[in-house]
XYZ file of C-alpha atoms in Angstrom:
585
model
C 20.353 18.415 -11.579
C 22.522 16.151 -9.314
C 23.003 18.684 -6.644
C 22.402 17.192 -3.873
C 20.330 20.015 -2.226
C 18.518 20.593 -0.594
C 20.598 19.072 2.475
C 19.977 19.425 6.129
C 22.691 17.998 8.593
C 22.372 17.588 12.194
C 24.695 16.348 15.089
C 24.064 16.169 18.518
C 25.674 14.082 21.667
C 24.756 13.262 24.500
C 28.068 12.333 26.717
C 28.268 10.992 30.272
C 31.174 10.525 31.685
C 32.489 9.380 35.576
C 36.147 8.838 37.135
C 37.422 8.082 39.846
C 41.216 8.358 41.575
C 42.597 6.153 44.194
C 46.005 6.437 45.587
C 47.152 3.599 47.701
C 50.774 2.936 48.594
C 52.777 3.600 45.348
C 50.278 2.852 43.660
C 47.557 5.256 41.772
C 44.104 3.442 40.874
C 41.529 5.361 37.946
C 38.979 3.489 36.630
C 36.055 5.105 34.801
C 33.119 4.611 32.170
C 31.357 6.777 29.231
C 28.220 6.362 27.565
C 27.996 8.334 24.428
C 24.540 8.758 22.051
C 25.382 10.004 18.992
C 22.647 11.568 16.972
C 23.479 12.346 12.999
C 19.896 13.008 10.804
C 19.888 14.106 7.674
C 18.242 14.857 4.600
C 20.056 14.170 0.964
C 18.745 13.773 -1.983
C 20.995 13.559 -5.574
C 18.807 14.815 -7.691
C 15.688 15.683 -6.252
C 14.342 17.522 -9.406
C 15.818 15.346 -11.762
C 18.278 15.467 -14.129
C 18.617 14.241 -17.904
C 21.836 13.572 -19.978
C 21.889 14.301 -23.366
C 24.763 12.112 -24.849
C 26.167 11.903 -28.440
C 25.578 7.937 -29.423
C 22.935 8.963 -31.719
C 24.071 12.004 -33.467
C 27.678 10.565 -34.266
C 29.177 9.124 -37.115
C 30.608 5.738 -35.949
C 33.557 5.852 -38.363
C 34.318 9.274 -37.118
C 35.714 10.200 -34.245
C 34.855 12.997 -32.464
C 31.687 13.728 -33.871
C 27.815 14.280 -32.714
C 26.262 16.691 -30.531
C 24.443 16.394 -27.070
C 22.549 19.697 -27.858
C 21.443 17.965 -31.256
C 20.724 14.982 -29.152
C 18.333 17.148 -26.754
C 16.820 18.853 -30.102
C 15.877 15.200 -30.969
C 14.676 14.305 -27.460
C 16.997 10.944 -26.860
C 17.589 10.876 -23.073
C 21.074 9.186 -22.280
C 20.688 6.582 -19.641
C 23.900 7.350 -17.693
C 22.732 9.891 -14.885
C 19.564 10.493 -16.160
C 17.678 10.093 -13.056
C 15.435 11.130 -10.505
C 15.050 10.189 -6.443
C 13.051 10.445 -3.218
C 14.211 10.058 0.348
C 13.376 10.270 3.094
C 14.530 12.566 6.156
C 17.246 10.127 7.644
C 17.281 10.039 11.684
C 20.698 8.068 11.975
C 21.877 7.186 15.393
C 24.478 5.278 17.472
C 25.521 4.327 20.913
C 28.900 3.642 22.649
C 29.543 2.563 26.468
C 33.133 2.155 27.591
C 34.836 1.406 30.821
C 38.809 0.978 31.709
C 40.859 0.418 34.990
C 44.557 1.765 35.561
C 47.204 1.903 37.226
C 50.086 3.816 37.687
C 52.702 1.762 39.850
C 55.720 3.490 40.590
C 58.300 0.460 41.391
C 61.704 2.432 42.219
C 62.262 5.601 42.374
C 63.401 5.070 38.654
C 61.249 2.677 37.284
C 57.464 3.618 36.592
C 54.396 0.862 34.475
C 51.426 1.846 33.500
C 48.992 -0.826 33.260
C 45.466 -0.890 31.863
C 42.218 -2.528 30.028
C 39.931 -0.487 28.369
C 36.476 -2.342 26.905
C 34.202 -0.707 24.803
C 30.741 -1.589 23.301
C 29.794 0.271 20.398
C 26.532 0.069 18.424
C 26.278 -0.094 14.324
C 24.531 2.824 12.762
C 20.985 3.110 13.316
C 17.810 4.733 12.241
C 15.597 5.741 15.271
C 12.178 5.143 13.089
C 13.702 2.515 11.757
C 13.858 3.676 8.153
C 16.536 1.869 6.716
C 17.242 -1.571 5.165
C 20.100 -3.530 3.956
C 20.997 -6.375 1.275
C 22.302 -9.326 2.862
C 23.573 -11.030 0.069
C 26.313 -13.238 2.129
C 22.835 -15.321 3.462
C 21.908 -16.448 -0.100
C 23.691 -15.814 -3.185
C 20.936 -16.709 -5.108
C 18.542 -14.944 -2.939
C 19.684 -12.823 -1.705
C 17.596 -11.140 1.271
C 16.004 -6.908 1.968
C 15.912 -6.889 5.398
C 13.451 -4.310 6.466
C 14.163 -3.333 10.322
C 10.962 -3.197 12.672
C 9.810 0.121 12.978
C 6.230 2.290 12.251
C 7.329 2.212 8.645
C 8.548 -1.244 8.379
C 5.335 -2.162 6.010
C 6.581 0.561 3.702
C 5.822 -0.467 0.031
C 8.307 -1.285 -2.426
C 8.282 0.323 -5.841
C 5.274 -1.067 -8.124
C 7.641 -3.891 -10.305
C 10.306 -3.940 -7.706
C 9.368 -8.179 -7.527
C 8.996 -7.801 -11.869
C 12.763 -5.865 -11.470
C 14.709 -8.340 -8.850
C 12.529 -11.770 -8.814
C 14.910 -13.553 -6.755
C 14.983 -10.982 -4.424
C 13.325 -12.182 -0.976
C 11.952 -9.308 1.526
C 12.177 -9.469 5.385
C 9.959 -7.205 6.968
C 9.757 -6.717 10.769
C 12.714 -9.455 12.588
C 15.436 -7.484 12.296
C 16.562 -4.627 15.221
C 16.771 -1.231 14.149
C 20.290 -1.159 13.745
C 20.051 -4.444 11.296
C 23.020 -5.705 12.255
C 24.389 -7.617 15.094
C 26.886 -5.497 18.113
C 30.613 -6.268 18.145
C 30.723 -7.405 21.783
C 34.293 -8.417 22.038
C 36.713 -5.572 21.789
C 38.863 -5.617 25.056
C 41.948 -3.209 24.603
C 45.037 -4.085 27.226
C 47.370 -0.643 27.477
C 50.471 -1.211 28.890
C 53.550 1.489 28.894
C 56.789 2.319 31.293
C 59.089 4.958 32.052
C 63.005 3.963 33.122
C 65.575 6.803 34.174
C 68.645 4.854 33.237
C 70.899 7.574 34.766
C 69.795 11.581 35.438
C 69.097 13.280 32.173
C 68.609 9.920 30.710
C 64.973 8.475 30.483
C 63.768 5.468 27.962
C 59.830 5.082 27.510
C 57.893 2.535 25.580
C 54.263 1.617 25.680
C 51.495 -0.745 23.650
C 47.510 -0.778 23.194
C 44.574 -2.407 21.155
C 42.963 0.790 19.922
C 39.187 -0.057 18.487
C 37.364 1.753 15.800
C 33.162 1.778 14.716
C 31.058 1.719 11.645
C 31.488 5.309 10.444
C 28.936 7.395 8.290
C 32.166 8.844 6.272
C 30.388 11.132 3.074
C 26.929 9.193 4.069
C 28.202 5.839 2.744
C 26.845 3.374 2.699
C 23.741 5.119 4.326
C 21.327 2.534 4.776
C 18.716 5.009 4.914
C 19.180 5.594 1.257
C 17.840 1.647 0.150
C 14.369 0.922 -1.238
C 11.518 1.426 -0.084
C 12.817 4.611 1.913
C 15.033 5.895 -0.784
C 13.734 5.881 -4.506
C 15.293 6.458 -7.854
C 14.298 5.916 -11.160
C 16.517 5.522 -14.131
C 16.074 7.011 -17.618
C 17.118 4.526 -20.109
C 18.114 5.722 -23.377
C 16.269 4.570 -26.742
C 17.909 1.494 -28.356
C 17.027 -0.746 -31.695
C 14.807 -2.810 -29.182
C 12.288 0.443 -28.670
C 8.850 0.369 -29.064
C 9.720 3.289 -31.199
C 13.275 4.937 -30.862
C 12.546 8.152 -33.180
C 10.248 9.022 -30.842
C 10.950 12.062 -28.087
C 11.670 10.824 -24.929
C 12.286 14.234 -23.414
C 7.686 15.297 -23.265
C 7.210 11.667 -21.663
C 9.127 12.928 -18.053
C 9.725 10.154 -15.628
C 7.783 7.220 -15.001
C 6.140 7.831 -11.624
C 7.520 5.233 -8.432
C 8.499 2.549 -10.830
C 12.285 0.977 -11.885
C 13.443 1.479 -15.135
C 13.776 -1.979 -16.689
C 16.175 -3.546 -15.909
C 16.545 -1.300 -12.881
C 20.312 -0.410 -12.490
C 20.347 0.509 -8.779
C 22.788 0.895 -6.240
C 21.623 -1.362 -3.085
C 23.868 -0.239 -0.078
C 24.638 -2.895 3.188
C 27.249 -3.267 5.577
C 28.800 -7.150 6.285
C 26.592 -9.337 8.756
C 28.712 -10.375 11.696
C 30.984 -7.570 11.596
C 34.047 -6.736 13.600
C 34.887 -2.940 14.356
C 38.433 -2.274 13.082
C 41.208 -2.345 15.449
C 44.662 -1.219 15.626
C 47.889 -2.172 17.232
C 49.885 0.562 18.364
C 53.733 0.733 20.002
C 56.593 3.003 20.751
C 59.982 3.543 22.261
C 62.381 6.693 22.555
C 64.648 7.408 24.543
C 65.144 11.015 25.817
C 68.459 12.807 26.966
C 68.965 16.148 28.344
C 72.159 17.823 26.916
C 72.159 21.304 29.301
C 71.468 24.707 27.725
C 68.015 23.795 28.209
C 68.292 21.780 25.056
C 67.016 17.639 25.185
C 67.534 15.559 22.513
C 64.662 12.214 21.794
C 65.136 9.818 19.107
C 62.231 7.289 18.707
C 60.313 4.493 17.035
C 57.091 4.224 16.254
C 54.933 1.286 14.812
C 51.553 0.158 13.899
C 49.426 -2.686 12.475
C 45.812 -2.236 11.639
C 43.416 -5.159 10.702
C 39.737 -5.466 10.187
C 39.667 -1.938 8.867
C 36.585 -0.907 6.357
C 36.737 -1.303 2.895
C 34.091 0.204 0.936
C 33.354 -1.567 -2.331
C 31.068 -3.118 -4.971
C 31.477 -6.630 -4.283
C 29.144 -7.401 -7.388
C 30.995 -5.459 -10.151
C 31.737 -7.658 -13.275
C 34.439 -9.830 -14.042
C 36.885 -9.172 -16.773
C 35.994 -10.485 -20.139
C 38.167 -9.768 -23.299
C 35.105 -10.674 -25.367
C 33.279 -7.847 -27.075
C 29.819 -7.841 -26.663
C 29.648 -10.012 -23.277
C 26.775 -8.693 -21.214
C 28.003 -6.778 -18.205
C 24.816 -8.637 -15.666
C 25.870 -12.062 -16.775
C 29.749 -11.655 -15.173
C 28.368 -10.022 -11.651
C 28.391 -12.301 -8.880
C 25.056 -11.844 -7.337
C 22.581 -12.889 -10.759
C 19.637 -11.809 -9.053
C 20.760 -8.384 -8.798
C 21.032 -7.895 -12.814
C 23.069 -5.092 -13.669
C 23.011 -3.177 -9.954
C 25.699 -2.649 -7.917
C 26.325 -2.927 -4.348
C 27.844 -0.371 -1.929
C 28.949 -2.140 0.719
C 30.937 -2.142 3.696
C 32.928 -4.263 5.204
C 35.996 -5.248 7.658
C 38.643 -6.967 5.935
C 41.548 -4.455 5.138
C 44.797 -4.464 6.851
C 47.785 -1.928 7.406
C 51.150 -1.104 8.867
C 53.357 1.606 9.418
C 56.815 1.613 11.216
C 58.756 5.370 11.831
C 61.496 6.548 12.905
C 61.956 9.972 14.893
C 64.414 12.710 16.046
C 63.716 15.611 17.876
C 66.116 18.126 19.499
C 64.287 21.103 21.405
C 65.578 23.858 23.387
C 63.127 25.768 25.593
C 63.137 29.191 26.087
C 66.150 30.807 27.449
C 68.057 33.675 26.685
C 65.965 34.906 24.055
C 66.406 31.804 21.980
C 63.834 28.749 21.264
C 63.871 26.275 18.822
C 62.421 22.675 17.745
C 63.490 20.534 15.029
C 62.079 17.200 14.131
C 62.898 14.628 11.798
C 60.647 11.238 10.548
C 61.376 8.249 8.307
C 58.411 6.448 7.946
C 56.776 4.154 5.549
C 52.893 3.597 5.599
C 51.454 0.043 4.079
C 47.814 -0.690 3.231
C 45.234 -2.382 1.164
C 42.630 -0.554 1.896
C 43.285 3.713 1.917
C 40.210 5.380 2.863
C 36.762 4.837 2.466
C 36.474 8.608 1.105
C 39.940 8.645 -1.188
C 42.626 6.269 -2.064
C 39.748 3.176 -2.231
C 40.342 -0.577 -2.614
C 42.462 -0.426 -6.155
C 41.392 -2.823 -9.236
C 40.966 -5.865 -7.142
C 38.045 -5.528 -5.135
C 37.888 -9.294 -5.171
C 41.165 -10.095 -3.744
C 42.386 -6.901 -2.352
C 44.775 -8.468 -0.461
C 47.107 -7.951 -3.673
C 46.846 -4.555 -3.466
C 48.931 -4.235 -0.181
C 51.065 -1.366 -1.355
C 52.268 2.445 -0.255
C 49.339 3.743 1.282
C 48.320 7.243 -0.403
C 48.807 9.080 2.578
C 52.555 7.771 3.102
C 54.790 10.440 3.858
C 58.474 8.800 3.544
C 60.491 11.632 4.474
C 59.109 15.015 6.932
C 61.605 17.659 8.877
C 59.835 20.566 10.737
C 61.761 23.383 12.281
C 60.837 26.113 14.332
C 62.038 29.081 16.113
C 61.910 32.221 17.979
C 64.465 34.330 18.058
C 64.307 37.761 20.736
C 67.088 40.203 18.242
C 69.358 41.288 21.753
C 69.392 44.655 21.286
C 68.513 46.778 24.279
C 69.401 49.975 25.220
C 68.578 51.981 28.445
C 67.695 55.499 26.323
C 64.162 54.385 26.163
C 63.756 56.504 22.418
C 66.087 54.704 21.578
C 64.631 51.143 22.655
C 61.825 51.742 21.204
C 63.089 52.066 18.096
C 65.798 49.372 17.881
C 65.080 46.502 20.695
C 61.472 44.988 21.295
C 62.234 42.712 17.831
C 61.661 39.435 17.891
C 62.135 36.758 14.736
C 59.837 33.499 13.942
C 60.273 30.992 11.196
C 58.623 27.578 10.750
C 60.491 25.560 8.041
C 59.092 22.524 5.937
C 60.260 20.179 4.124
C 58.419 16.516 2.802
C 58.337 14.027 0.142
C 55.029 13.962 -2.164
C 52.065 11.645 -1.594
C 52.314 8.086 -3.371
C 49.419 8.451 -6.124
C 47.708 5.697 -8.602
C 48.179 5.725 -12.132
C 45.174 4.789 -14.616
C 44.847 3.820 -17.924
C 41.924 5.005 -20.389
C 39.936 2.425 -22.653
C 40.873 -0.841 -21.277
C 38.796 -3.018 -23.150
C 36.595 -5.942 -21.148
C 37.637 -4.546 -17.379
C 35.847 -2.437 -15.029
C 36.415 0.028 -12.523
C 39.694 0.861 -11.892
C 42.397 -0.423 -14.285
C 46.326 0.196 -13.704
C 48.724 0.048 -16.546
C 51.414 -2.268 -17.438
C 54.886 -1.770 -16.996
C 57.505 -2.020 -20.224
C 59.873 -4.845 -19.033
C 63.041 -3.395 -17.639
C 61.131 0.068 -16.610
C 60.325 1.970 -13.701
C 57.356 4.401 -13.789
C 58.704 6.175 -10.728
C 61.800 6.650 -11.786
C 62.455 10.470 -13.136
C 62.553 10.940 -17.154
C 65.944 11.060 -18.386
C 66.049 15.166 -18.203
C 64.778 15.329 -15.055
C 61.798 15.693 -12.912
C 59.798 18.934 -13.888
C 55.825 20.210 -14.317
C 56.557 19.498 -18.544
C 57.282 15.406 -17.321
C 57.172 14.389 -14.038
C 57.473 10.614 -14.630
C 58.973 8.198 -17.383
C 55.405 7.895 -19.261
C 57.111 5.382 -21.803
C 57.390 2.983 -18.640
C 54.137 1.868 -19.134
C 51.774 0.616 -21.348
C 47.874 -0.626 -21.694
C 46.682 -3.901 -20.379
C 45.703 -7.267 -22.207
C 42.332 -7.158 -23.169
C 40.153 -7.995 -19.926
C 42.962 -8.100 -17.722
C 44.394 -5.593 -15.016
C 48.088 -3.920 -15.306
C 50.635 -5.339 -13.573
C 51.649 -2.106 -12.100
C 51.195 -1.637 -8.115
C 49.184 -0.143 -5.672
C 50.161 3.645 -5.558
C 53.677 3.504 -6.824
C 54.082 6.811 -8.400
C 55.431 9.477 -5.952
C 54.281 13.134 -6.758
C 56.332 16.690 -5.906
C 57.436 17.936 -2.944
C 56.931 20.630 -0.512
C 59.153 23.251 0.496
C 57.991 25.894 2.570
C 59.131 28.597 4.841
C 56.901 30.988 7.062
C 58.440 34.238 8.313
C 57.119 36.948 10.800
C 58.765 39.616 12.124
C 57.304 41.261 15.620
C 58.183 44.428 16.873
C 56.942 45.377 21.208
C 55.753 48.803 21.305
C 55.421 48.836 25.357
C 53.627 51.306 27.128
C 53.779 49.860 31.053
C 54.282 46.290 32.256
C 50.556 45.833 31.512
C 50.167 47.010 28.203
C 51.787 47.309 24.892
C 51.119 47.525 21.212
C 52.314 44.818 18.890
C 53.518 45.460 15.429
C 53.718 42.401 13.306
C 54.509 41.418 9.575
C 54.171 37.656 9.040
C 55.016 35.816 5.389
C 53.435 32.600 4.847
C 55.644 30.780 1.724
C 58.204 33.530 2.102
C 60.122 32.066 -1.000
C 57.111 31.633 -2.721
C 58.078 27.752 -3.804
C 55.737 26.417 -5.801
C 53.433 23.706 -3.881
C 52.563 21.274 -7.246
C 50.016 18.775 -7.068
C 50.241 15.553 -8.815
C 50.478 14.907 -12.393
C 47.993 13.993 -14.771
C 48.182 10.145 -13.671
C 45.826 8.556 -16.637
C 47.742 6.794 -19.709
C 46.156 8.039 -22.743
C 45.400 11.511 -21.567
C 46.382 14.861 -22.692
C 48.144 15.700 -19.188
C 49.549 12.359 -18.283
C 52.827 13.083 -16.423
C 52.210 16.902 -16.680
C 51.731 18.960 -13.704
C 49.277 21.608 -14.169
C 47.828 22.902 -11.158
C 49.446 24.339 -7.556
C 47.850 23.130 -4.299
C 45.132 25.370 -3.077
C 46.540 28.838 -0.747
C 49.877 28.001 -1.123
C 51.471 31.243 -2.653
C 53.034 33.546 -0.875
C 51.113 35.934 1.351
C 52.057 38.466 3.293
C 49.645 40.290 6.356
C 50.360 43.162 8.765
C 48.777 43.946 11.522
C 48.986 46.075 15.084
C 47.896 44.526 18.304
C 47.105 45.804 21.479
C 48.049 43.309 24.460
C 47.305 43.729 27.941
């Protein structure tokens, strides 16, 4: 089956770092450098046994719905094509390096006024493969012929599968010219940092800062692993028996898997990374300004902003076109022809984001037998892009500049507060203090708006991946149903409705928001002490003391069974209550 074991995952760095400190005047001087070699191998295969799917196209009735078998469909031996697979690969020795180097300096003008200025550069490497064992599409050289660029390495003269030139004829190989990390280093990320510090009068400070904060290709969930293209990753594809069959009645099932050869056409996934690419980089900023107000209590409120660009997009950059027409082969509406009917996972640099928040904090440290801190954020998180693991690209992998919406990890509204809380009862009959005093209260309260989430649509006819809804002119999907939000309807699901035929729904980017949390955490301690070295520790702690239900989202796909209906809780979040004794010393 599609396991994906056996799996063997290895990480190992190798980090040098020097600094060194100056002081001169009012000045103080660091400047520094890294060098990091990052070492990731592993071995991954998705089905290394094989799997076969056993659909119901051909024990159905087509005027019936609902009907056929897959058991009746393995009984007849007709292998469905969809997942019915089976690969090779081999053992994956990814790499990368990283040098860095920055100069700073603290200059303390007055006695009140304090700038921090700095430049950080840093010179990171793409993802390699130390035998060189990987290879990449570059499709942006030739869109008709597109180009397999086989690094040099011992195994660069590894041979492709027997009709790989019958499968992709317009597919040119490059063996040998290529580095073994393919592509070509980013050599230009420079990142200024500058920041100050102003008392405007005593207990009164005001801070603000800036930077150019650079990312690197990441290997997040092993995509797009390089490693895993032909010829150093295989799979072959079952295809299902058709009308056009040398003989469809026959069982498939005793025949196995062709050995190291494509299915015809071969519907593979080739994975690459964007030639000339630029690591992601973000702009980052702040101000607050800080007050003390006595009782050991300071008050900050704050802004903070962002703006990302170049960040990584993972996509298929050769998935069809929308066509309303039935019947309209999928391979004739990709945009790579020589390809056929495979896909492309690829990455690339081209997303953008923002976020802007404000913040409060009040805090009061530790002083008779009281502490506390309570923080408050607005903020509101923009992007195009999510991640490459979750929250992808949206319909519009072509233009996803129209999917600039709520990111799926926007939190609009968060307050945290905690305390501790020493109960002040003491008495000098020791029986009787250790009975009463020694108790000490802690509490950490929650409270947060949902997570934006997507809504889907099922059967849009002539699009592919994924497809939003439509909204109902004059609706708001968001908006709560007219008794309420509750688990039974969490959304107005008449808002919406299902798309043309071969068109996308005009409904944005994550613009459903889902439930809230509430939560409290409790403990109760109670000092046991034995000398001024040692004491026991009795302590009860209650972790969703009010046991408020933590929902996830709804059901978020028009047409199905649970659409606006929560049905699940988010993992560990009822209540739970521990004791234990401690013995400190």
């Amino acid at each position: 089956g599609s396991n994906w074991l056996p799996t063997q995952e290895y990480n190992n760095v190798l980090d040098f770092i020097q600094n060194v400190s100056w002081n001169k005047g009012s000045h103080a001087f660091k400047f520094g450098g890294e060098f990091r070699q990052i070492r990731f191998p592993f071995f991954q295969v998705p089905s290394p046994r094989g799997q076969f799917n056993f659909n119901v196209g051909r024990t159905n009735d087509p005027s019936i719905s609902n009907t056929g078998d897959g058991m009746a469909s393995w009984l007849l031996g007709d292998v469905g094509g969809t997942g019915s697979r089976i690969t090779t690969q081999n053992f994956i020795s990814s790499f990368k390096e990283a040098w860095s180097f920055y100069a700073q300096d603290d200059w303390k003008v007055t006695s009140k006024l304090t700038l921090n200025i700095g430049l950080r550069y840093e010179l990171t490497s793409p993802i390699g493969e130390e035998q060189g064992r990987q290879a990449s599409l570059d499709w942006h050289r030739n869109l008709l012929n597109p180009v397999l660029v086989i690094p040099k390495g011992k195994d660069q003269d590894a041979p492709l599968p027997p009709n790989f030139a019958t499968a992709f004829p317009l597919v040119d190989v490059e063996r040998g010219i290529a580095s073994k990390f393919i592509h070509d280093w980013d050599k230009t990320n420079f990142g200024p940092r500058l920041g100050f510090a102003y008392e405007i009068k005593e207990g009164t400070v005001i801070r603000g800062a800036y930077g150019i904060f650079y990312g690197a290709e990441e290997n997040e969930g092993g995509n797009p692993n390089r490693g895993e293209n032909v010829p150093f990753n295989q799979e072959v594809r079952f295809d299902s028996a058709n009308a056009n069959s040398p003989n469809p009645f026959i069982s498939q099932f005793a025949d196995g898997f062709p050995v190291n050869s494509f299915t015809l056409p071969a519907p593979i996934s080739f994975r690459t990374t964007a030639y000339f690419r630029k690591w992601p980089l973000v702009n980052k900023w702040n101000f607050n300004i800080q007050r003390a107000l006595g009782w050991n209590t300071v008050l900050e409120l704050g802004y903070i902003g962002s703006k990302g660009n170049r960040l990584t997009v993972l996509y298929d950059p050769n998935r069809p076109v929308n066509d309303p027409r039935p019947g309209v082969d999928s391979a004739s509406r990709r945009m790579v022809q020589a390809l056929g009917n495979s896909g492309i996972s690829e990455a690339n640099n081209f997303g953008r984001s923002t976020y802007h928040a404000f913040t409060a904090k009040i805090e009061k440290r530790f002083s008779n037998g009281l502490q506390f801190l309570s923080s408050y954020t607005w903020g509101h998180a923009l992007t195009d892009v999510g991640t490459t693991l979750a929250g992808g690209p949206g319909q519009r992998t072509n233009n996803i500049s129209i999917e600039y919406a709520n990111a799926n990890f926007d939190i609009r509204h968060r307050s945290v507060t905690s305390f501790l809380y020493e109960l002040p009862f003491k008495f000098e009959n020791r029986a009787v203090n250790a009975i009463i005093g020694g108790w000490q209260m802690n509490g950490i309260y929650t409270l947060q708006t949902g997570n934006y989430f997507n809504l889907g649509t099922n059967g849009a006819v002539g699009s592919f991946g994924t497809v939003r809804p439509d909204v109902v002119s004059g609706q708001d999907p968001n908006l709560a149903p007219s008794g309420g939000r509750s688990p039974a309807q969490w959304f107005d699901t008449a808002a919406v409705t299902k798309p043309a035929a071969g068109t996308f729904g005009n409904l944005g980017n994550y613009s459903n928001i889902g439930p809230p949390i509430f939560n409290f955490d409790y403990s109760l301690f109670k000092d046991f002490r034995i000398n001024e070295r040692m004491k026991f520790q009795l302590r009860a702690e209650s972790f969703n003391l009010w046991n408020s239900p933590q929902f996830n989202n709804p059901g978020a796909t028009q047409g199905a069974g649970d659409f606006g209906l929560i049905t699940s809780t988010r993992d560990r979040t009822a209540r739970n209550w521990q004791m234990a004794l401690r013995f400190m010393f």
